[in-house]
PDB file of C-alpha atoms in Angstrom:
ATOM      1  CA  MET M   1      35.862 111.807  70.145  1.00 74.00           C
ATOM      2  CA  GLY M   2      35.412 112.327  73.874  1.00 78.00           C
ATOM      3  CA  ALA M   3      36.708 108.845  74.689  1.00 85.00           C
ATOM      4  CA  VAL M   4      39.847 109.388  72.580  1.00 88.00           C
ATOM      5  CA  LEU M   5      40.520 112.722  74.299  1.00 89.00           C
ATOM      6  CA  MET M   6      39.989 111.122  77.700  1.00 92.00           C
ATOM      7  CA  THR M   7      42.394 108.302  76.795  1.00 93.00           C
ATOM      8  CA  GLU M   8      45.041 110.773  75.620  1.00 94.00           C
ATOM      9  CA  VAL M   9      44.727 112.779  78.841  1.00 94.00           C
ATOM     10  CA  PHE M  10      44.954 109.585  80.888  1.00 95.00           C
ATOM     11  CA  ILE M  11      48.077 108.470  78.977  1.00 96.00           C
ATOM     12  CA  LEU M  12      49.661 111.913  79.453  1.00 97.00           C
ATOM     13  CA  LEU M  13      48.852 111.774  83.156  1.00 97.00           C
ATOM     14  CA  ILE M  14      50.476 108.337  83.511  1.00 98.00           C
ATOM     15  CA  LEU M  15      53.551 109.470  81.544  1.00 98.00           C
ATOM     16  CA  SER M  16      53.823 112.588  83.713  1.00 98.00           C
ATOM     17  CA  ILE M  17      53.705 110.483  86.873  1.00 98.00           C
ATOM     18  CA  CYS M  18      56.359 108.129  85.455  1.00 98.00           C
ATOM     19  CA  LEU M  19      58.546 111.099  84.546  1.00 98.00           C
ATOM     20  CA  ALA M  20      58.145 112.589  88.035  1.00 98.00           C
ATOM     21  CA  LEU M  21      59.062 109.241  89.622  1.00 98.00           C
ATOM     22  CA  LEU M  22      62.091 108.948  87.339  1.00 98.00           C
ATOM     23  CA  ILE M  23      63.242 112.453  88.290  1.00 98.00           C
ATOM     24  CA  LEU M  24      62.765 111.644  91.976  1.00 98.00           C
ATOM     25  CA  PHE M  25      64.742 108.410  91.548  1.00 98.00           C
ATOM     26  CA  LEU M  26      67.586 110.257  89.803  1.00 98.00           C
ATOM     27  CA  ILE M  27      67.693 112.904  92.546  1.00 98.00           C
ATOM     28  CA  LEU M  28      67.918 110.185  95.210  1.00 97.00           C
ATOM     29  CA  CYS M  29      70.656 108.378  93.276  1.00 97.00           C
ATOM     30  CA  TYR M  30      72.626 111.607  92.912  1.00 97.00           C
ATOM     31  CA  SER M  31      72.221 112.320  96.633  1.00 96.00           C
ATOM     32  CA  ASP M  32      73.531 108.854  97.502  1.00 96.00           C
ATOM     33  CA  TYR M  33      76.390 109.323  95.039  1.00 96.00           C
ATOM     34  CA  ARG M  34      77.413 112.609  96.687  1.00 96.00           C
ATOM     35  CA  HIS M  35      77.224 111.005 100.129  1.00 95.00           C
ATOM     36  CA  LEU M  36      79.388 108.046  99.044  1.00 95.00           C
ATOM     37  CA  LYS M  37      81.853 110.361  97.334  1.00 96.00           C
ATOM     38  CA  GLN M  38      82.159 112.433 100.513  1.00 95.00           C
ATOM     39  CA  GLU M  39      82.782 109.277 102.574  1.00 95.00           C
ATOM     40  CA  ASN M  40      85.327 108.108 100.001  1.00 96.00           C
ATOM     41  CA  ASN M  41      87.137 111.457 100.146  1.00 95.00           C
ATOM     42  CA  HIS M  42      87.248 111.209 103.938  1.00 95.00           C
ATOM     43  CA  PHE M  43      88.597 107.647 103.729  1.00 95.00           C
ATOM     44  CA  ASN M  44      91.223 108.644 101.137  1.00 96.00           C
ATOM     45  CA  ARG M  45      92.344 111.555 103.309  1.00 96.00           C
ATOM     46  CA  MET M  46      92.598 109.247 106.327  1.00 96.00           C
ATOM     47  CA  VAL M  47      94.609 106.648 104.368  1.00 96.00           C
ATOM     48  CA  LYS M  48      96.917 109.372 103.059  1.00 96.00           C
ATOM     49  CA  GLU M  49      97.510 110.698 106.593  1.00 96.00           C
ATOM     50  CA  GLN M  50      98.186 107.158 107.847  1.00 97.00           C
ATOM     51  CA  PHE M  51     100.627 106.590 104.973  1.00 96.00           C
ATOM     52  CA  GLU M  52     102.449 109.834 105.783  1.00 96.00           C
ATOM     53  CA  MET M  53     102.652 108.915 109.484  1.00 96.00           C
ATOM     54  CA  ASN M  54     104.057 105.479 108.618  1.00 96.00           C
ATOM     55  CA  SER M  55     106.521 107.065 106.215  1.00 96.00           C
ATOM     56  CA  ASN M  56     107.696 109.493 108.894  1.00 95.00           C
ATOM     57  CA  SER M  57     108.013 106.646 111.371  1.00 96.00           C
ATOM     58  CA  LEU M  58     110.083 104.597 108.930  1.00 95.00           C
ATOM     59  CA  ASN M  59     112.293 107.606 108.234  1.00 95.00           C
ATOM     60  CA  ALA M  60     112.862 108.023 111.960  1.00 95.00           C
ATOM     61  CA  TYR M  61     113.724 104.331 112.373  1.00 95.00           C
ATOM     62  CA  GLU M  62     116.065 104.526 109.395  1.00 95.00           C
ATOM     63  CA  ALA M  63     117.839 107.534 110.919  1.00 94.00           C
ATOM     64  CA  MET M  64     118.136 105.751 114.281  1.00 95.00           C
ATOM     65  CA  ILE M  65     119.583 102.624 112.665  1.00 95.00           C
ATOM     66  CA  ARG M  66     121.974 104.675 110.553  1.00 94.00           C
ATOM     67  CA  GLU M  67     123.146 106.542 113.656  1.00 93.00           C
ATOM     68  CA  ALA M  68     123.515 103.284 115.600  1.00 92.00           C
ATOM     69  CA  CYS M  69     125.572 101.752 112.775  1.00 92.00           C
ATOM     70  CA  ARG M  70     127.743 104.837 112.569  1.00 90.00           C
ATOM     71  CA  SER M  71     128.234 104.821 116.332  1.00 89.00           C
ATOM     72  CA  TRP M  72     128.960 101.107 116.300  1.00 89.00           C
ATOM     73  CA  THR M  73     131.485 101.561 113.464  1.00 85.00           C
ATOM     74  CA  GLU M  74     133.189 104.373 115.380  1.00 82.00           C
ATOM     75  CA  ASP M  75     133.315 102.214 118.523  1.00 78.00           C
ATOM     76  CA  ASP M  76     134.831  99.318 116.566  1.00 76.00           C
ATOM     77  CA  SER M  77     137.397 101.629 114.965  1.00 73.00           C
ATOM     78  CA  GLY M  78     138.385 103.042 118.345  1.00 61.00           C
ATOM     79  CA  GLU M  79     138.846  99.568 119.837  1.00 59.00           C
ATOM     80  CA  GLU M  80     141.137  98.510 116.993  1.00 55.00           C
ATOM     81  CA  TYR M  81     143.437 101.463 117.606  1.00 51.00           C
ATOM     82  CA  GLU M  82     143.493 100.811 121.338  1.00 52.00           C
ATOM     83  CA  GLU M  83     144.590  97.207 120.819  1.00 50.00           C
ATOM     84  CA  GLU M  84     147.563  98.160 118.634  1.00 47.00           C
TER      85      GLU M  84
END
């Protein structure tokens, strides 16, 4: 009877240690997950800001080209009238 009780206590002790190690492993995995998610959020924010800057730059170039074309068209129209 004493040997069976000792075996049961030993098995419970081993299972408790395994459970504690599993909990520790899950806590470490969750910590790494939070860290990676934070880095990913930072990267996404940086990519979004870069995309917005590029979009603004393209809008500025588009406006400059549109203005240059309009100016060029006005210059061409003025030259035609001068020749007549």
